Tab-separated table of C-alpha atoms in Angstrom:
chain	number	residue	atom	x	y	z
A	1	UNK	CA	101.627	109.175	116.461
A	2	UNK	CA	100.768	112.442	116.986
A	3	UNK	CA	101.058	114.579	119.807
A	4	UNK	CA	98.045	117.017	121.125
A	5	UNK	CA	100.902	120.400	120.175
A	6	UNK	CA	101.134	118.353	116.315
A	7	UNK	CA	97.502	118.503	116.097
A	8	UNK	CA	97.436	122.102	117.015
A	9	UNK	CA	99.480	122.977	113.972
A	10	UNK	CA	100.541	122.090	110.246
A	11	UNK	CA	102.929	119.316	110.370
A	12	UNK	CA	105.180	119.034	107.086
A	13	UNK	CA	105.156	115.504	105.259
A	14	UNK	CA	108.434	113.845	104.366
A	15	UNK	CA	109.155	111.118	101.475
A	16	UNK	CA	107.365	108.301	103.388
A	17	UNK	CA	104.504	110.243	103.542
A	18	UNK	CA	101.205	107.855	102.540
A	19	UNK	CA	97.876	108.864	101.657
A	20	UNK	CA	95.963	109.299	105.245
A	21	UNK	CA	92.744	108.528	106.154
A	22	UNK	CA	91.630	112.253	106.427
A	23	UNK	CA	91.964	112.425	102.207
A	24	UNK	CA	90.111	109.192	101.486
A	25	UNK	CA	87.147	110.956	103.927
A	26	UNK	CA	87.313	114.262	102.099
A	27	UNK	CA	87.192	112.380	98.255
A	28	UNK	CA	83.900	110.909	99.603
A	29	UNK	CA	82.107	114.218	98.456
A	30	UNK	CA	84.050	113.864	95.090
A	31	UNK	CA	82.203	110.642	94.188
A	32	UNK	CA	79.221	112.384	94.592
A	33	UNK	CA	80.380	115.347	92.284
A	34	UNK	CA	81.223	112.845	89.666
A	35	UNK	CA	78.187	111.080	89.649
A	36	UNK	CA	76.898	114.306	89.382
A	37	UNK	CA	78.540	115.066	86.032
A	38	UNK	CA	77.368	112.095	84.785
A	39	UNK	CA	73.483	112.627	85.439
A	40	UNK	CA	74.390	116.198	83.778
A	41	UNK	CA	74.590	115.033	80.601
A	42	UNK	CA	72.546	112.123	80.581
A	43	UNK	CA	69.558	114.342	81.245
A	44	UNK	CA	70.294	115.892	78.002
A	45	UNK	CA	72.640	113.877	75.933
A	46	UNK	CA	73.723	116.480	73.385
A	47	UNK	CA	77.199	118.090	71.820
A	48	UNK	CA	76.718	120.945	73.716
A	49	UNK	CA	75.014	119.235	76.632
A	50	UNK	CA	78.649	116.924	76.302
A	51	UNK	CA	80.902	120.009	76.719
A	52	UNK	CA	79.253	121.652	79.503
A	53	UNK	CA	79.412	118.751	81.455
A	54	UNK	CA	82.847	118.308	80.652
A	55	UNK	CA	83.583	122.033	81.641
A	56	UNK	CA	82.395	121.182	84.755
A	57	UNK	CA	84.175	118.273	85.712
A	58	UNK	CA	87.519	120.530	84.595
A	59	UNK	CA	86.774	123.083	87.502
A	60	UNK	CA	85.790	120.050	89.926
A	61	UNK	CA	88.857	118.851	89.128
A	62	UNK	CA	90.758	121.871	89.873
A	63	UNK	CA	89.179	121.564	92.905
A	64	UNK	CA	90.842	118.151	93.755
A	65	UNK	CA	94.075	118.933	92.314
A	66	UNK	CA	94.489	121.950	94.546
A	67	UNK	CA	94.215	119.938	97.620
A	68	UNK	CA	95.989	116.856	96.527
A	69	UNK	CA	99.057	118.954	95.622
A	70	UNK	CA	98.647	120.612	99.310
A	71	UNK	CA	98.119	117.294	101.139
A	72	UNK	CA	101.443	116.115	99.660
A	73	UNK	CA	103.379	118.791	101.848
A	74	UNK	CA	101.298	119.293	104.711
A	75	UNK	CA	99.835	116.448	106.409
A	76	UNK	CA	95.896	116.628	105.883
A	77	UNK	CA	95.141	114.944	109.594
A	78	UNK	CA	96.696	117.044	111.866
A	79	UNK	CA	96.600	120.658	112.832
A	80	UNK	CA	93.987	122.977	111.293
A	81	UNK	CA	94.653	121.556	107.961
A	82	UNK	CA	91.977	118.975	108.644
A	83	UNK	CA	89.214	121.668	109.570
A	84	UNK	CA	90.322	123.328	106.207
A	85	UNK	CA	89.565	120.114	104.283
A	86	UNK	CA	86.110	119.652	106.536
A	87	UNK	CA	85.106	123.279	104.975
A	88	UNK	CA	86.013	122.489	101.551
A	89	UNK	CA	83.802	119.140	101.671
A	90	UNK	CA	80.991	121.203	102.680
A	91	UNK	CA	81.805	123.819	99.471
A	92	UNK	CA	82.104	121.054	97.132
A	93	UNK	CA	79.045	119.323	98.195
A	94	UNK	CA	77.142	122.775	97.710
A	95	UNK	CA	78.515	122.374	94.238
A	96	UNK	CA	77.547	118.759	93.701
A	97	UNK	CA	74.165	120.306	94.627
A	98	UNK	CA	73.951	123.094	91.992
A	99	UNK	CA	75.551	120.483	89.070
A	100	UNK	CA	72.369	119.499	87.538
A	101	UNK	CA	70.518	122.834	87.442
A	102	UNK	CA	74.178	124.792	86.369
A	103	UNK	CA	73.113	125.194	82.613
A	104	UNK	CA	69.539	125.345	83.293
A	105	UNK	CA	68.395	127.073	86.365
A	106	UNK	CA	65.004	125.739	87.904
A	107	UNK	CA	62.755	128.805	88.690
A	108	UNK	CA	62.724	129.524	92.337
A	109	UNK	CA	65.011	129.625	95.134
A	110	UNK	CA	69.644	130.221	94.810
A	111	UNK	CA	70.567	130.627	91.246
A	112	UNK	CA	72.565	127.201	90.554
A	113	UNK	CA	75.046	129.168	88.211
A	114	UNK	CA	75.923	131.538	90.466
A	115	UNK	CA	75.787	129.417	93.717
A	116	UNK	CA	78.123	127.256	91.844
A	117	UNK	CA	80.617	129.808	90.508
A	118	UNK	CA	80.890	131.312	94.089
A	119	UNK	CA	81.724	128.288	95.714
A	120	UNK	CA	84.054	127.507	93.142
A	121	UNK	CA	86.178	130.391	94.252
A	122	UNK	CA	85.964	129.859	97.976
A	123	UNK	CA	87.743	126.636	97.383
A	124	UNK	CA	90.463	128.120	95.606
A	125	UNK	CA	90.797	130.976	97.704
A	126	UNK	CA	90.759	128.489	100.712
A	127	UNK	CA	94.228	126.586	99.026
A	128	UNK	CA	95.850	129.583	98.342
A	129	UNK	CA	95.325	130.815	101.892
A	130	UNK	CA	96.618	127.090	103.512
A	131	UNK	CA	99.247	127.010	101.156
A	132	UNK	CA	100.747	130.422	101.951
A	133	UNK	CA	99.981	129.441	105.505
A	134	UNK	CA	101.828	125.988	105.792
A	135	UNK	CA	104.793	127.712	104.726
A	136	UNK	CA	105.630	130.946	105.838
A	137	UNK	CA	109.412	131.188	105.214
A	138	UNK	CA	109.357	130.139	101.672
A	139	UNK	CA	109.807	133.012	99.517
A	140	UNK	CA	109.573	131.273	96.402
A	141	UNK	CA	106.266	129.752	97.227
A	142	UNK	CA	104.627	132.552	97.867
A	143	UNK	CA	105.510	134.388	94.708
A	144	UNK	CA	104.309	131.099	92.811
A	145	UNK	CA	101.257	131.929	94.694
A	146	UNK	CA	100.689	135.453	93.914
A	147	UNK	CA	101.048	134.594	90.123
A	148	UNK	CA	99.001	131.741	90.579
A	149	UNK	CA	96.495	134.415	92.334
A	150	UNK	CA	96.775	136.977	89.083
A	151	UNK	CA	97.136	134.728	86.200
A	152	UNK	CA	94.850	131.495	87.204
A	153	UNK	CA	91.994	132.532	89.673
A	154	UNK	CA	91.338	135.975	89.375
A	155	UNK	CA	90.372	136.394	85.245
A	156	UNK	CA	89.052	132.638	85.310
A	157	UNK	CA	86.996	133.154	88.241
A	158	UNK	CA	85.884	136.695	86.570
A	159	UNK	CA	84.795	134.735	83.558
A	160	UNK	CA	83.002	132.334	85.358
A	161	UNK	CA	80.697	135.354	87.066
A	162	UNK	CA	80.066	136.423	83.873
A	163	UNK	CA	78.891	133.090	82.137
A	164	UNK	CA	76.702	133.006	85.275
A	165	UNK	CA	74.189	136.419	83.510
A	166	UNK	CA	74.235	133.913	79.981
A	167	UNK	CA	72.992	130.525	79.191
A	168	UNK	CA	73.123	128.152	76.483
A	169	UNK	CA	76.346	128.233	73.885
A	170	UNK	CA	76.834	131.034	75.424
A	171	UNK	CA	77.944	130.238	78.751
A	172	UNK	CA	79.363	127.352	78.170
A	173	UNK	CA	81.882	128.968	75.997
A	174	UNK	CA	82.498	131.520	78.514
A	175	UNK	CA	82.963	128.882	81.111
A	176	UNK	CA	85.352	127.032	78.634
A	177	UNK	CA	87.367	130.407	78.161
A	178	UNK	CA	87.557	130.362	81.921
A	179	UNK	CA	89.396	127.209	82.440
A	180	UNK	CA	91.196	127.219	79.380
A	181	UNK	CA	92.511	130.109	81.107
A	182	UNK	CA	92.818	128.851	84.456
A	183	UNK	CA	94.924	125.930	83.318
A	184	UNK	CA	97.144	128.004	81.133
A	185	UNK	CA	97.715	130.141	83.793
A	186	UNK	CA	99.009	127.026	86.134
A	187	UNK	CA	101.781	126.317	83.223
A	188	UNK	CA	102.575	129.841	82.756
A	189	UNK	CA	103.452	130.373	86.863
A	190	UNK	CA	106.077	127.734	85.978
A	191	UNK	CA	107.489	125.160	88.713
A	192	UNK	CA	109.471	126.962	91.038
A	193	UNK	CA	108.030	126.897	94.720
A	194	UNK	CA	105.684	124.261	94.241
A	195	UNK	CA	106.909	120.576	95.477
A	196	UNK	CA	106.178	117.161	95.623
A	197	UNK	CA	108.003	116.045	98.853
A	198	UNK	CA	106.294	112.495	98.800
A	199	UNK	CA	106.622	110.698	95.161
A	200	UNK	CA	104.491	107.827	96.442
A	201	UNK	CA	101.958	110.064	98.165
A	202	UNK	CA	101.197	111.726	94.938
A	203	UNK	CA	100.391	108.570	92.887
A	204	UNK	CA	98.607	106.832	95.191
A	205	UNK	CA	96.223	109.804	95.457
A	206	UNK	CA	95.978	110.191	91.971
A	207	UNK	CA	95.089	106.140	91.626
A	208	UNK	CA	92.722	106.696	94.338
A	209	UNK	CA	90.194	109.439	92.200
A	210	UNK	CA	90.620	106.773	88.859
A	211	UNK	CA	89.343	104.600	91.299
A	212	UNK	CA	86.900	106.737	92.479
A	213	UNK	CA	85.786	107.604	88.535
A	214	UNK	CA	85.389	103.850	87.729
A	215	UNK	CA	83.345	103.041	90.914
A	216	UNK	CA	81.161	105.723	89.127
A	217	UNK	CA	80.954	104.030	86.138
A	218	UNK	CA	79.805	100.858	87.868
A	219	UNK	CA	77.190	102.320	89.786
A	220	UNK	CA	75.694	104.048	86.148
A	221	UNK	CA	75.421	100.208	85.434
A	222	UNK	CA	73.419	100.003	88.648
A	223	UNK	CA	71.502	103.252	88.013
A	224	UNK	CA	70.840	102.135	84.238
A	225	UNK	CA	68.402	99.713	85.484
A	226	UNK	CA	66.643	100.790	88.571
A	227	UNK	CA	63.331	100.101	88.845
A	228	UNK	CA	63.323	97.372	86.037
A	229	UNK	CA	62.822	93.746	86.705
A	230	UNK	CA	66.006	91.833	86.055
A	231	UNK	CA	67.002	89.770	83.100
A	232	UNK	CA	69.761	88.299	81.109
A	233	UNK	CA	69.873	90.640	79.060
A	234	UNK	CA	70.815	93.100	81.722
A	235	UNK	CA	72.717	90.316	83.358
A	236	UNK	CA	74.683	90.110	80.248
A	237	UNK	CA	75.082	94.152	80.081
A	238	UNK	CA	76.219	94.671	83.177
A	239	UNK	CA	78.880	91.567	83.282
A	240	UNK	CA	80.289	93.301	80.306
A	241	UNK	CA	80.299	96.748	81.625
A	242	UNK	CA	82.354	95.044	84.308
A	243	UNK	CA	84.561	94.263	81.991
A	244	UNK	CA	84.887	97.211	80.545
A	245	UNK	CA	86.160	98.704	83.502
A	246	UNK	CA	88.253	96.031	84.807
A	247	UNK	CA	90.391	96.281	81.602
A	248	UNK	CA	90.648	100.788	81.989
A	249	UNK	CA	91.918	99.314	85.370
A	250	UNK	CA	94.324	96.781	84.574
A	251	UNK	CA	95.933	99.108	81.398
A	252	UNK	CA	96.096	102.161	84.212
A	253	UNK	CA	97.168	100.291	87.793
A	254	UNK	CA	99.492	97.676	85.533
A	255	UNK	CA	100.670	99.288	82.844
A	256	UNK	CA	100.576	103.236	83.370
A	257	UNK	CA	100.719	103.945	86.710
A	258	UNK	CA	103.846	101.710	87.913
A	259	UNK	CA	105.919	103.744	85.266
A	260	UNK	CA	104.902	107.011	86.234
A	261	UNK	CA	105.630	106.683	89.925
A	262	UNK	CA	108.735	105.225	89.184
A	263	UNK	CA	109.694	108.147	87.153
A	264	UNK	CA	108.123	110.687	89.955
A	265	UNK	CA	110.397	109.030	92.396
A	266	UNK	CA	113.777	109.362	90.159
A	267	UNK	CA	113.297	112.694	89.327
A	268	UNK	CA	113.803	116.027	91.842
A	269	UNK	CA	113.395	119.669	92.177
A	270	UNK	CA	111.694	121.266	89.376
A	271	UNK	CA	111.932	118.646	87.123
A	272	UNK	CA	109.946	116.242	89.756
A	273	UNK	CA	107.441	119.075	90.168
A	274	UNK	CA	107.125	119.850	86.228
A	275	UNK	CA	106.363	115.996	85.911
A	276	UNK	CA	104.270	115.611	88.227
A	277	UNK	CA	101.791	118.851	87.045
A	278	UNK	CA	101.717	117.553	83.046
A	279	UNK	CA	101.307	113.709	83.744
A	280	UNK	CA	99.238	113.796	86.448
A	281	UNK	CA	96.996	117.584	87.083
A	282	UNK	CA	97.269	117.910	82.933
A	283	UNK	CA	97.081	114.360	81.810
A	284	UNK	CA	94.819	112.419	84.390
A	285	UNK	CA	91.409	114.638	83.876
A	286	UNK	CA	90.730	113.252	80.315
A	287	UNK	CA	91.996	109.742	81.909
A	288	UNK	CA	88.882	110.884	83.899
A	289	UNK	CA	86.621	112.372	81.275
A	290	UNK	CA	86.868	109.589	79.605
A	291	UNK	CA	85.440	106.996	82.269
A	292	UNK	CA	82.901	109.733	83.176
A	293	UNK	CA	81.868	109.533	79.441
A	294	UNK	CA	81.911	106.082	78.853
A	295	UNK	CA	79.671	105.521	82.299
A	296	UNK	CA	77.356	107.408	80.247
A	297	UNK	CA	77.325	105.186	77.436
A	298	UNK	CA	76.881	102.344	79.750
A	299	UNK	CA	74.147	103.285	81.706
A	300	UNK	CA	72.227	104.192	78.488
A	301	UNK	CA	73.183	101.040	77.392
A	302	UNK	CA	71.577	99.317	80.037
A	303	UNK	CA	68.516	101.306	80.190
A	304	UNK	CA	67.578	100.197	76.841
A	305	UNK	CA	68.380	96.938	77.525
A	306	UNK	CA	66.099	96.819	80.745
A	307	UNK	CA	63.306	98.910	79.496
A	308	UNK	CA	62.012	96.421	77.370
A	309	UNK	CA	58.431	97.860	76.907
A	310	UNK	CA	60.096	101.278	75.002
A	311	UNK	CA	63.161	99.688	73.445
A	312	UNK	CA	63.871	96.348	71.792
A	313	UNK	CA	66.933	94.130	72.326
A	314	UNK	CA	68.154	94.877	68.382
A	315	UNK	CA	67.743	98.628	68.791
A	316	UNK	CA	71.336	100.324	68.685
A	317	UNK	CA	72.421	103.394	70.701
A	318	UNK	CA	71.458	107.062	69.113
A	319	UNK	CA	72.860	110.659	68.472
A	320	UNK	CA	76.035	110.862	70.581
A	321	UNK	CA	75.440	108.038	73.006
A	322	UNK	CA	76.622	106.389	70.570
A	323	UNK	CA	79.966	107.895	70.577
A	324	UNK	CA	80.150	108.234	73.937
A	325	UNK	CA	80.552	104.288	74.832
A	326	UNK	CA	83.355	103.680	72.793
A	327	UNK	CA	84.628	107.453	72.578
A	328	UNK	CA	85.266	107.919	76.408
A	329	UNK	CA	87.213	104.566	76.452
A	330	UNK	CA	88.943	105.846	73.615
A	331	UNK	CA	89.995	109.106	75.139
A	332	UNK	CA	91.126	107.331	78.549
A	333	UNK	CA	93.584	104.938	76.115
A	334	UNK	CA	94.881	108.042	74.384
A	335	UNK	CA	95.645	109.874	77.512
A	336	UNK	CA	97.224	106.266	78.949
A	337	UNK	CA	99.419	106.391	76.147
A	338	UNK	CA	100.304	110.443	76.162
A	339	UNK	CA	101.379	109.070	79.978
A	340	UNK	CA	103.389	106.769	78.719
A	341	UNK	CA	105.458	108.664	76.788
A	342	UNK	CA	106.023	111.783	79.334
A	343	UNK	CA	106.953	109.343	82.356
A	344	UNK	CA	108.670	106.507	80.347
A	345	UNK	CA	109.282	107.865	76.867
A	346	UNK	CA	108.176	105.327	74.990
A	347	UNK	CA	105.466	105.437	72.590
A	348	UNK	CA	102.762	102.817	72.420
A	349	UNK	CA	101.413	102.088	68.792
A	350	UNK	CA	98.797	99.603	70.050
A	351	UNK	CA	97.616	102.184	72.781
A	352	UNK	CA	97.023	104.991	69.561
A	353	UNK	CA	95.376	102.798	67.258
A	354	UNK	CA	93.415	101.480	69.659
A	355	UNK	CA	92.317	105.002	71.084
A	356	UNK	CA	91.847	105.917	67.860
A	357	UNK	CA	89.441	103.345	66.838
A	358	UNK	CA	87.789	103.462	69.292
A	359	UNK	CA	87.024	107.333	68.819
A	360	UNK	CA	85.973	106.279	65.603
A	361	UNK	CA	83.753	103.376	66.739
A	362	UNK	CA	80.801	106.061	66.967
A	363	UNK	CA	79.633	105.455	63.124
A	364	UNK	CA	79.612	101.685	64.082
A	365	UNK	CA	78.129	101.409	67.367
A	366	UNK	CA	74.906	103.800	66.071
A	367	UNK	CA	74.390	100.748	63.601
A	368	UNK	CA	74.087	97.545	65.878
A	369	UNK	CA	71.935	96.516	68.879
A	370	UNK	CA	73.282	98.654	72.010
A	371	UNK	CA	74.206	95.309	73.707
A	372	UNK	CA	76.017	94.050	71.444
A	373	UNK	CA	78.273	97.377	71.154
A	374	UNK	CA	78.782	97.110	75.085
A	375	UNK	CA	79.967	93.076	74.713
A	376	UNK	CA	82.334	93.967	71.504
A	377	UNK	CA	83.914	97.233	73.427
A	378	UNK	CA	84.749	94.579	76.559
A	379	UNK	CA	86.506	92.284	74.157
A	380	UNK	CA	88.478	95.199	72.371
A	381	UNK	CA	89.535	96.515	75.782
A	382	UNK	CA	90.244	93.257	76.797
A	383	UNK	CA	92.169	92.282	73.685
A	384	UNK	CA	94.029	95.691	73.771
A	385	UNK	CA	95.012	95.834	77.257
A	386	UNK	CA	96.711	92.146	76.899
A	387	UNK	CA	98.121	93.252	73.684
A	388	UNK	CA	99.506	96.350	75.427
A	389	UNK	CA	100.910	94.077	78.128
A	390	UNK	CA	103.091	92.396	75.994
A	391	UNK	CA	104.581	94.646	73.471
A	392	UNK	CA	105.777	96.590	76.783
A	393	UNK	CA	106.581	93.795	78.249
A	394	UNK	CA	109.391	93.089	74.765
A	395	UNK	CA	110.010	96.318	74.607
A	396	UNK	CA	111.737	96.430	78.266
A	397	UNK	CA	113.546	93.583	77.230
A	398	UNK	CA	114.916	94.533	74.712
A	399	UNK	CA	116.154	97.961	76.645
A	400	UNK	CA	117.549	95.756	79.916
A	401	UNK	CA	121.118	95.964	79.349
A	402	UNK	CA	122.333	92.311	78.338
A	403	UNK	CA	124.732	89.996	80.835
């Protein structure tokens, strides 16, 4: 336990270090921002609608990362690291705020754009700050920092100011620019300086935010059908949304996850940090995107089911809906297997075609009744997931050295 002099300061974590209950309090506003996204581009389920949200939920993102990477060397409950995580919660919630009016500003009052942007940089301004702060000897960290500074806050966040004065394509392309930029700018700063001291820390606060983006998707199937008077119909909807997500869970906590721990723990040095920046701050947001865009899918999916007096039970999902229910589950299974084969190097036919077809599954889906779709997507996950289970189950087997 901590002493009253630890709490005064930043205490350093060491390889034991577990995910404490100060981060699972501060990923509480993060649930919000994701549901957030979500509601983004169901009001306005278009292409470009689509992209901006996902633009968004890139820059929340960054926003996690930063502090998830920082809680793995400095322990998040003691010392005035806690206070800094308080004041980012309040930033991010200001964000959450501003998400559904950030490509289309009601009249009156804070512009959302610009509220948003602005906060946006506070929070990275705030890690670079506590990171140069937790360690003041480390020479190496600190020019990682001031590169990470010139190449991946300063243009991006300039970009982001400017998108602010534009709307429509427009600014979302200039937001896009931004954190194509940002994230480029992460690679190009290279790994030296930055750490993982706790292997097991780092996964299990990665697992936590999947967690957190399927508990999303769930409550869409909750949100789907406020308001409408239950039937089995949406009993039927919502057991196979369930599903749905139980199988994203099962392929990532049984199947992906394991493997890439493992492989965090084996590795050191740069090699542990370069690992853990491409399979789990590169690779994990579309593992997120993709439940965030499937939740989409669902909910609609559900609405039309419950809302009986505007939609029948053999009407199918339109325009990109459509895609969007079997799409985002597809782009979670591609990024599961793209996982795979950085932690683990193998590569996972059954996880491609089946990411694959299921970004395909658009054309099909926009042809039967909505319900339907959902209860065939359950069974493919399902079916994929066990399939999945035991070609990697053979093809450990067969790499176990023989007695």
């Amino acid at each position: 336990m901590a002493t009253g002099r630890e709490r005064s300061r930043m205490i350093a974590t060491g390889d034991d270090h577990r995910v404490t209950p100060a981060e699972l309090f501060f990923d509480l506003v993060f649930v919000y921002a994701i549901t957030q996204v979500t509601a983004l581009m169901a009001a306005d389920p278009t292409a470009l609608r689509m992209l901006g949200g996902i633009v968004v939920l890139a820059l929340l993102w960054w926003c996690w990362c930063c502090f998830a990477w920082l809680g793995n060397v400095v322990r998040a409950d003691t010392g005035p690291m806690f206070a800094v995580l308080v004041a980012v919660m309040a930033v991010v919630l200001i964000v959450s705020l501003t998400v559904p009016e950030v490509y289309d500003d009601a009249p009156g009052g804070l512009s959302a754009p610009l509220v948003f942007v602005l906060c946006y940089g506070a929070v990275r301004l705030l890690h670079l700050v506590s990171y140069w702060i937790s360690s003041p000897g480390d020479e190496a960290l600190h020019a990682t920092l001031r590169r990470t500074a010139l190449l991946s806050v300063v243009p991006p966040f300039t970009l982001l100011l400017i998108g602010c004065t534009l709307s429509g394509l427009a600014q979302v392309l200039v937001w896009l620019g931004a954190v194509v930029i940002d994230y480029f700018g992460i690679y190009l700063t290279g790994s030296s300086g930055w750490r993982v001291a706790s292997p097991g820390h780092f996964a299990e606060r990665h697992g936590l935010i999947v967690i957190i983006a399927l508990g999303e998707s769930i409550v869409a199937i909750g949100v789907g059908v406020s308001g409408f008077a239950i039937s089995t119909p949406i009993l039927a909807g919502a057991a196979a949304g369930l599903l749905v997500v139980a199988g994203l869970w099962r392929l990532y906590f049984r199947h992906i996850g394991e493997h890439a721990e493992h492989r965090l723990t084996e590795l050191t040095g740069d090699d542990r940090t370069r690992l853990a920046r491409d399979t789990y701050t590169f690779l994990h947001l579309p593992l997120v995107a993709g439940i965030v865009v499937t939740a989409l899918g669902m909910k609609k999916v559900l609405h039309q089911v419950a809302d009986t007096e505007h939609y029948d039970l053999d009407e199918p999902l339109h325009g990109l809906v459509a895609w969007a229910l079997a799409g985002g589950v597809g782009v979670f299974i591609l990024a599961a297997a793209a996982i795979l084969l950085r932690t683990a190097g193998r590569r996972s036919p059954a996880l491609v075609l089946g990411g694959l077809g299921c970004l395909c599954a658009g054309a099909v889906v926009a042809l039967i009744p909505a319900l339907l779709a959902l209860a065939l997507l359950a069974a493919a996950v399902t079916g994929l997931v066990l399939l999945h289970g035991r070609t990697a189950g053979a093809a450990v087997e067969e790499e176990s050295p023989k007695d």
